[in-house]
């Protein structure tokens, strides 16, 4: 989406050249006006690339030159600088301890932006993130210290941000030290509270997933599905507007969630006991809920065959809904509290381990390939990016860890305080189950 301002001239710079003044304007092309004391003018043009600062300029001497530019369109398009992130490939990590969200480039590891995620700012308690087919993201705020749980959408591409204050440019974070006050970052698209009956208390919202019905090119359409722990509810939210379209009962406290590309939103319960966990499939068309028991649960993901993967205390499990059977890989309970889980496109499944490890498992046979250390303790989440690298979130180290899936070499990148994300934080899991 392009943001436009009409009927304004925009100044890049003014500087003297001996007895003349060189004035540079930006339209779809650079326009150079050389104004000299003799009153003569030399006008040149050059194709423009780069950022636009749409600062208004209204001095009388500039207005006199408007006749020179009558054949130039007066619409000004706010355009970003050349992308700092090649391929615009991002991972979105919620920093629960400070109420913010870090947007990292998966190519370079640079933190491109940091945002408050709720009106509660530092005490908003964000956690699960989910990325749609266009690259836009929602983050769910679990248990804010004051006020209800909520869901917030951010645009990944500056063209999709909104010039709310009408100043002709997009005001948005440009890095970890540039966190705008709540409501002032124009790449925040909407925020939807999820109140309980009193409209004041949080509902423990956690499970979060886009359904993949949005247009990959424009981002239009699509819905966000949320599950709550405390009230055991589900919510269907319009991805364009943030409006709650449907809500109902899940009958299960939804800790994590993922879609299967076959019309189902799967959730895993919080508080599994060893050997007995509950998962459930919500039919996103009929809203019918079908529960199942599995031997392992905490993190959840779905592979391209529609099989449900869960990780938990001493286990990784694959559940086949067609046969309603499980295949489980067991680990020592004392060393392996497995958390988030993700499926790549090369035949492997990866799970985060609280101790600081990541485990690699074969997708077809559910056998262990590797169990290796990646960083400080409290590794809580794992994800796959579109270059097939693996990412782990270290809550103990306040960092994101990029892992080469072949050599197992790691790179560590700082994020905010207390990062705590288990979900599809790159959008790769959604792409893996949706046929585009």
Coordinates of C-alpha atoms in Angstrom, one line a residue:
X1 CA 0.0 0.0 0.0
X2 CA 1.4 3.4 -0.9
X3 CA 0.9 6.4 1.2
X4 CA 0.4 9.7 -0.7
X5 CA 0.2 13.4 0.0
X6 CA -1.1 15.7 -2.7
X7 CA -0.4 19.3 -3.7
X8 CA 2.8 19.7 -1.7
X9 CA 6.3 20.4 -2.8
X10 CA 9.0 18.7 -0.7
X11 CA 12.4 20.0 -0.1
X12 CA 15.4 17.8 0.3
X13 CA 18.1 20.5 0.8
X14 CA 19.1 24.1 0.1
X15 CA 22.7 25.2 -0.1
X16 CA 24.5 28.2 -1.6
X17 CA 26.6 28.0 -4.7
X18 CA 28.6 31.3 -4.9
X19 CA 26.0 33.9 -5.8
X20 CA 23.3 31.3 -6.4
X21 CA 21.2 29.0 -4.3
X22 CA 20.8 25.4 -5.3
X23 CA 17.4 24.0 -4.3
X24 CA 16.6 20.3 -4.6
X25 CA 13.1 19.0 -4.6
X26 CA 11.8 15.4 -4.7
X27 CA 9.0 14.3 -6.8
X28 CA 9.1 11.1 -8.8
X29 CA 12.4 12.5 -10.0
X30 CA 14.9 14.8 -8.4
X31 CA 14.4 18.4 -9.5
X32 CA 17.3 20.9 -9.2
X33 CA 16.6 24.6 -9.2
X34 CA 19.7 26.9 -9.4
X35 CA 18.5 30.4 -8.4
X36 CA 21.0 33.2 -9.0
X37 CA 21.0 36.9 -8.3
X38 CA 20.6 37.6 -12.0
X39 CA 17.3 35.9 -11.9
X40 CA 18.3 33.2 -14.4
X41 CA 17.5 29.5 -13.7
X42 CA 19.0 26.2 -14.7
X43 CA 16.8 23.2 -14.3
X44 CA 17.9 19.6 -14.4
X45 CA 16.4 16.2 -13.5
X46 CA 17.7 12.9 -12.5
X47 CA 15.8 9.6 -11.6
X48 CA 15.6 9.4 -7.8
X49 CA 16.2 6.5 -5.6
X50 CA 16.3 6.4 -1.8
X51 CA 14.4 7.8 1.2
X52 CA 11.9 10.7 1.1
X53 CA 11.6 13.3 3.8
X54 CA 8.4 15.1 3.1
X55 CA 9.2 18.3 5.0
X56 CA 6.9 21.1 3.8
X57 CA 8.6 24.2 2.4
X58 CA 6.6 27.3 1.9
X59 CA 9.0 30.2 1.5
X60 CA 7.9 32.8 -1.1
X61 CA 10.9 32.5 -3.3
X62 CA 10.3 28.8 -3.8
X63 CA 6.6 29.3 -4.6
X64 CA 7.7 31.7 -7.5
X65 CA 9.4 28.7 -9.2
X66 CA 6.3 26.5 -9.4
X67 CA 5.7 27.3 -13.0
X68 CA 8.9 25.5 -13.9
X69 CA 7.4 22.3 -12.4
X70 CA 3.9 22.3 -13.9
X71 CA 4.5 19.1 -15.8
X72 CA 5.5 17.2 -12.7
X73 CA 2.8 15.2 -10.8
X74 CA 2.1 16.7 -7.4
X75 CA 1.4 13.4 -5.6
X76 CA 4.3 12.6 -3.3
X77 CA 4.8 8.9 -2.4
X78 CA 6.3 8.0 0.9
X79 CA 9.0 5.5 0.0
X80 CA 11.5 3.8 2.3
X81 CA 15.2 3.7 1.9
X82 CA 16.6 0.6 0.1
X83 CA 15.7 -2.4 2.3
X84 CA 18.2 -3.0 5.1
X85 CA 17.0 -6.6 5.2
X86 CA 17.6 -8.5 1.9
X87 CA 14.5 -10.5 0.9
X88 CA 12.6 -8.8 3.8
X89 CA 12.8 -12.0 5.8
X90 CA 12.1 -11.4 9.5
X91 CA 11.7 -13.2 12.8
X92 CA 9.4 -11.6 15.4
X93 CA 10.2 -12.2 19.1
X94 CA 8.2 -11.0 22.0
X95 CA 10.2 -9.6 24.9
X96 CA 7.7 -10.4 27.7
X97 CA 9.7 -8.8 30.6
X98 CA 9.6 -5.4 29.0
X99 CA 6.4 -5.4 27.0
X100 CA 8.1 -5.1 23.6
X101 CA 8.5 -7.0 20.3
X102 CA 11.8 -7.4 18.4
X103 CA 11.8 -7.6 14.6
X104 CA 15.0 -9.2 13.4
X105 CA 16.3 -9.7 9.9
X106 CA 16.9 -13.4 9.5
X107 CA 19.6 -12.7 6.9
X108 CA 21.8 -10.4 8.9
X109 CA 20.5 -10.8 12.5
X110 CA 20.1 -7.1 12.8
X111 CA 17.2 -5.9 14.9
X112 CA 15.2 -3.7 12.5
X113 CA 12.6 -2.4 14.9
X114 CA 11.3 -2.7 18.4
X115 CA 7.7 -1.9 19.4
X116 CA 5.4 -1.7 22.4
X117 CA 2.7 -4.3 21.9
X118 CA -0.2 -3.0 24.0
X119 CA -1.5 0.1 25.7
X120 CA 0.1 -1.3 28.9
X121 CA 3.5 -0.8 27.3
X122 CA 6.2 -2.3 29.6
X123 CA 3.7 -4.5 31.5
X124 CA 1.8 -5.7 28.5
X125 CA 3.2 -9.3 28.8
X126 CA 3.5 -10.2 25.0
X127 CA 4.3 -13.8 24.1
X128 CA 3.0 -15.7 21.1
X129 CA 3.6 -14.3 17.6
X130 CA 2.3 -15.5 14.2
X131 CA 3.2 -14.3 10.7
X132 CA 0.8 -14.5 7.7
X133 CA 1.6 -15.3 4.1
X134 CA 2.2 -11.6 3.3
X135 CA 4.7 -11.2 6.2
X136 CA 2.4 -9.3 8.5
X137 CA 2.4 -10.4 12.2
X138 CA 0.2 -10.5 15.2
X139 CA 1.3 -10.8 18.8
X140 CA -0.8 -11.9 21.7
X141 CA -0.5 -10.1 25.1
X142 CA -1.1 -12.8 27.7
X143 CA -1.6 -11.3 31.1
X144 CA -1.1 -7.6 31.3
X145 CA -0.7 -6.2 34.8
X146 CA -3.7 -3.9 34.2
X147 CA -6.5 -4.4 31.6
X148 CA -7.4 -7.3 29.4
X149 CA -5.4 -9.6 27.2
X150 CA -5.1 -8.3 23.6
X151 CA -3.9 -9.0 20.1
X152 CA -1.9 -6.5 18.1
X153 CA -1.1 -6.5 14.4
X154 CA 2.1 -5.0 12.9
X155 CA 2.9 -4.5 9.2
X156 CA 6.2 -5.9 8.0
X157 CA 6.5 -3.7 4.9
X158 CA 6.5 0.1 5.3
X159 CA 4.2 0.4 2.3
X160 CA 1.5 -1.2 4.4
X161 CA 1.9 1.1 7.4
X162 CA -0.5 4.0 8.0
X163 CA 0.3 7.7 8.0
X164 CA -2.1 8.5 10.9
X165 CA -0.7 11.9 11.7
X166 CA -0.7 13.1 8.1
X167 CA 2.8 14.3 8.1
X168 CA 3.6 12.6 4.8
X169 CA 5.9 10.0 6.1
X170 CA 5.7 6.8 8.2
X171 CA 6.8 7.3 11.8
X172 CA 8.1 3.9 12.9
X173 CA 10.8 2.3 14.9
X174 CA 14.2 1.9 13.2
X175 CA 16.0 -0.2 15.8
X176 CA 16.1 -1.5 19.4
X177 CA 16.7 2.0 21.0
X178 CA 13.8 3.6 19.0
X179 CA 10.7 2.4 20.7
X180 CA 7.8 4.8 20.1
X181 CA 5.2 5.5 22.8
X182 CA 2.1 3.3 22.4
X183 CA -0.1 4.4 19.5
X184 CA 2.6 6.5 17.8
X185 CA 4.3 3.8 15.7
X186 CA 2.5 3.8 12.4
X187 CA 3.4 0.2 11.5
X188 CA 1.0 -0.9 14.3
X189 CA -2.2 -1.6 12.4
X190 CA -4.7 -2.5 15.1
X191 CA -5.0 -3.7 18.7
X192 CA -8.0 -5.8 19.8
X193 CA -8.8 -6.4 23.5
X194 CA -10.0 -9.8 24.5
X195 CA -11.9 -9.1 27.8
X196 CA -13.6 -11.4 30.1
X197 CA -17.2 -10.8 31.2
X198 CA -16.1 -7.9 33.4
X199 CA -14.1 -6.3 30.5
X200 CA -11.2 -5.6 32.9
X201 CA -9.4 -8.9 33.6
X202 CA -7.0 -10.8 31.3
X203 CA -8.1 -14.2 30.0
X204 CA -4.7 -15.7 29.6
X205 CA -4.7 -15.6 25.8
X206 CA -1.9 -17.6 24.3
X207 CA -2.5 -19.9 21.3
X208 CA -2.2 -17.7 18.2
X209 CA -2.2 -18.5 14.5
X210 CA -3.2 -17.0 11.1
X211 CA -5.3 -19.3 9.0
X212 CA -3.6 -18.7 5.6
X213 CA -6.6 -17.4 3.8
X214 CA -5.1 -14.0 3.2
X215 CA -3.7 -12.9 -0.2
X216 CA 0.1 -13.5 -0.2
X217 CA 0.7 -10.5 -2.4
X218 CA -1.4 -7.8 -0.7
X219 CA -2.1 -9.3 2.7
X220 CA -5.8 -8.6 2.4
X221 CA -8.1 -11.1 4.0
X222 CA -7.2 -13.8 6.4
X223 CA -8.2 -14.4 10.0
X224 CA -6.4 -14.7 13.3
X225 CA -7.3 -17.5 15.7
X226 CA -6.7 -17.2 19.4
X227 CA -7.1 -19.6 22.3
X228 CA -7.2 -18.7 26.0
X229 CA -6.0 -20.7 29.0
X230 CA -8.1 -19.2 31.8
X231 CA -11.5 -19.0 30.1
X232 CA -10.9 -21.9 27.6
X233 CA -12.3 -19.7 24.7
X234 CA -11.5 -19.3 21.1
X235 CA -11.7 -16.1 19.0
X236 CA -11.8 -15.6 15.3
X237 CA -10.5 -12.1 14.4
X238 CA -10.7 -10.3 11.1
X239 CA -7.1 -9.9 9.9
X240 CA -7.8 -6.6 8.2
X241 CA -9.7 -4.8 10.9
X242 CA -9.1 -6.6 14.1
X243 CA -12.8 -7.1 14.6
X244 CA -13.8 -10.2 16.7
X245 CA -16.0 -12.2 14.3
X246 CA -16.8 -15.3 16.3
X247 CA -16.0 -16.5 19.8
X248 CA -16.9 -19.7 21.6
X249 CA -15.8 -22.5 24.0
X250 CA -12.8 -24.8 23.3
X251 CA -13.3 -26.9 26.4
X252 CA -9.5 -26.9 26.8
X253 CA -7.1 -24.3 28.1
X254 CA -5.1 -23.5 24.9
X255 CA -1.4 -23.0 25.6
X256 CA -0.2 -23.1 22.0
X257 CA -1.8 -23.3 18.6
X258 CA -1.2 -24.0 14.9
X259 CA -3.3 -24.5 11.8
X260 CA -3.2 -27.6 9.6
X261 CA -4.0 -26.2 6.1
X262 CA -7.1 -28.4 6.1
X263 CA -9.5 -26.1 7.9
X264 CA -8.4 -26.9 11.4
X265 CA -6.9 -24.9 14.3
X266 CA -5.1 -27.2 16.7
X267 CA -4.4 -26.3 20.3
X268 CA -2.4 -28.0 23.1
X269 CA -3.5 -27.8 26.7
X270 CA -1.5 -26.2 29.5
X271 CA -0.5 -28.3 32.5
X272 CA 0.0 -31.8 30.9
X273 CA 0.9 -34.6 33.2
X274 CA 3.6 -37.0 32.1
X275 CA 2.1 -39.5 29.6
X276 CA -1.3 -37.7 29.3
X277 CA -1.8 -34.4 27.5
X278 CA -4.8 -33.0 25.7
X279 CA -4.9 -31.5 22.2
X280 CA -8.0 -30.4 20.3
X281 CA -8.9 -29.5 16.7
X282 CA -11.3 -26.6 16.1
X283 CA -13.0 -26.8 12.8
X284 CA -12.7 -23.2 11.5
X285 CA -15.9 -23.5 9.5
X286 CA -18.3 -25.3 11.8
X287 CA -16.6 -24.4 15.1
X288 CA -16.9 -28.0 16.2
X289 CA -14.2 -29.0 18.7
X290 CA -12.7 -32.5 18.7
X291 CA -10.4 -33.4 21.6
X292 CA -7.6 -36.1 21.6
X293 CA -5.2 -37.5 24.2
X294 CA -1.5 -37.6 23.4
X295 CA 1.5 -38.7 25.6
X296 CA 3.4 -35.4 25.2
X297 CA 2.5 -31.7 25.1
X298 CA 3.7 -28.1 25.6
X299 CA 4.8 -26.7 22.2
X300 CA 2.9 -27.5 19.0
X301 CA 3.4 -27.5 15.3
X302 CA 1.9 -29.2 12.2
X303 CA 3.8 -30.8 9.3
X304 CA 2.7 -30.6 5.6
X305 CA 1.0 -34.0 5.9
X306 CA -1.3 -32.7 8.6
X307 CA 0.3 -34.6 11.5
X308 CA 0.5 -32.8 14.8
X309 CA 3.9 -32.5 16.5
X310 CA 4.2 -31.7 20.2
X311 CA 7.1 -31.3 22.5
X312 CA 7.0 -31.6 26.3
X313 CA 8.7 -32.9 29.4
X314 CA 11.0 -35.7 28.3
X315 CA 9.3 -36.2 24.9
X316 CA 8.7 -35.3 21.3
X317 CA 5.5 -36.7 19.8
X318 CA 3.9 -37.1 16.3
X319 CA 0.1 -37.6 16.2
X320 CA -1.6 -38.7 13.1
X321 CA -5.3 -37.5 13.1
X322 CA -6.2 -40.0 10.3
X323 CA -5.2 -43.1 12.3
X324 CA -5.4 -41.4 15.7
X325 CA -2.1 -42.9 16.7
X326 CA 1.0 -41.4 18.2
X327 CA 4.7 -42.1 17.8
X328 CA 6.9 -40.8 20.7
X329 CA 10.6 -40.1 21.1
X330 CA 11.5 -40.1 24.8
X331 CA 14.3 -38.3 26.6
X332 CA 15.4 -38.2 30.3
X333 CA 12.9 -36.1 32.2
X334 CA 15.6 -34.7 34.4
X335 CA 17.5 -33.1 31.5
X336 CA 14.9 -32.5 28.8
X337 CA 12.0 -30.1 29.4
X338 CA 11.3 -29.6 25.7
X339 CA 9.3 -26.5 24.8
X340 CA 8.7 -25.0 21.3
X341 CA 8.8 -27.2 18.2
X342 CA 9.0 -26.5 14.5
X343 CA 9.1 -28.5 11.3
X344 CA 11.4 -27.7 8.4
X345 CA 11.1 -28.6 4.7
X346 CA 14.1 -31.0 4.7
X347 CA 12.6 -33.8 6.7
X348 CA 13.5 -32.7 10.2
X349 CA 11.7 -31.5 13.3
X350 CA 13.4 -29.2 15.9
X351 CA 12.6 -28.7 19.5
X352 CA 13.9 -26.2 22.1
X353 CA 15.1 -27.6 25.4
X354 CA 15.0 -25.5 28.6
X355 CA 18.6 -26.5 29.5
X356 CA 20.0 -24.6 26.5
X357 CA 19.9 -27.4 23.9
X358 CA 18.0 -28.0 20.7
X359 CA 17.1 -31.5 19.5
X360 CA 16.8 -32.6 15.9
X361 CA 14.4 -35.4 15.0
X362 CA 13.6 -37.2 11.8
X363 CA 10.1 -36.3 10.5
X364 CA 9.4 -39.7 8.9
X365 CA 10.7 -42.1 11.6
X366 CA 10.7 -39.9 14.8
X367 CA 14.3 -40.8 15.6
X368 CA 16.9 -38.5 17.2
X369 CA 19.5 -37.0 14.9
X370 CA 21.3 -34.6 17.2
X371 CA 21.0 -33.1 20.7
X372 CA 23.3 -30.1 21.0
X373 CA 23.9 -27.0 23.1
X374 CA 23.2 -23.6 21.5
X375 CA 23.2 -21.0 24.3
X376 CA 22.3 -19.9 27.8
X377 CA 19.6 -21.8 29.7
X378 CA 15.9 -21.3 29.2
X379 CA 15.8 -21.9 25.5
X380 CA 12.0 -21.7 25.1
X381 CA 11.1 -21.4 21.4
X382 CA 12.4 -22.6 18.0
X383 CA 11.6 -21.5 14.4
X384 CA 12.7 -22.1 10.8
X385 CA 13.4 -19.2 8.5
X386 CA 13.0 -19.1 4.7
X387 CA 16.7 -19.7 4.1
X388 CA 16.3 -23.0 6.1
X389 CA 18.2 -21.8 9.1
X390 CA 16.9 -22.7 12.6
X391 CA 16.3 -20.1 15.2
X392 CA 16.1 -20.6 19.0
X393 CA 14.9 -18.1 21.6
X394 CA 17.0 -17.9 24.8
X395 CA 15.0 -16.3 27.6
X396 CA 18.0 -16.7 29.9
X397 CA 20.4 -15.0 27.5
X398 CA 18.0 -12.4 26.1
X399 CA 19.0 -13.4 22.7
X400 CA 18.0 -15.0 19.4
X401 CA 20.3 -17.8 18.2
X402 CA 20.7 -18.7 14.5
X403 CA 21.7 -22.3 13.8
X404 CA 23.2 -23.7 10.7
X405 CA 21.2 -27.0 10.2
X406 CA 24.1 -28.7 8.5
X407 CA 27.2 -27.6 10.5
X408 CA 25.3 -26.7 13.8
X409 CA 27.3 -23.5 14.0
X410 CA 25.5 -20.8 15.9
X411 CA 25.3 -17.0 15.9
X412 CA 23.8 -15.1 18.8
X413 CA 21.9 -11.8 18.4
X414 CA 20.6 -9.7 21.3
X415 CA 17.0 -8.9 21.7
X416 CA 15.0 -7.3 24.6
X417 CA 14.5 -8.5 28.2
X418 CA 12.8 -11.9 28.8
X419 CA 12.1 -13.1 25.3
X420 CA 9.4 -15.7 25.4
X421 CA 7.9 -16.9 22.1
X422 CA 7.0 -20.5 21.2
X423 CA 5.0 -20.0 18.0
X424 CA 5.4 -19.5 14.2
X425 CA 7.5 -16.4 14.6
X426 CA 8.8 -16.4 11.0
X427 CA 5.7 -17.6 9.1
X428 CA 7.5 -20.7 7.7
X429 CA 5.2 -23.1 9.5
X430 CA 2.1 -21.5 7.8
X431 CA 3.8 -21.6 4.4
X432 CA 4.6 -25.3 5.0
X433 CA 1.0 -26.3 5.3
X434 CA -0.7 -23.9 2.9
X435 CA -0.6 -24.6 -0.8
X436 CA -0.2 -21.2 -2.6

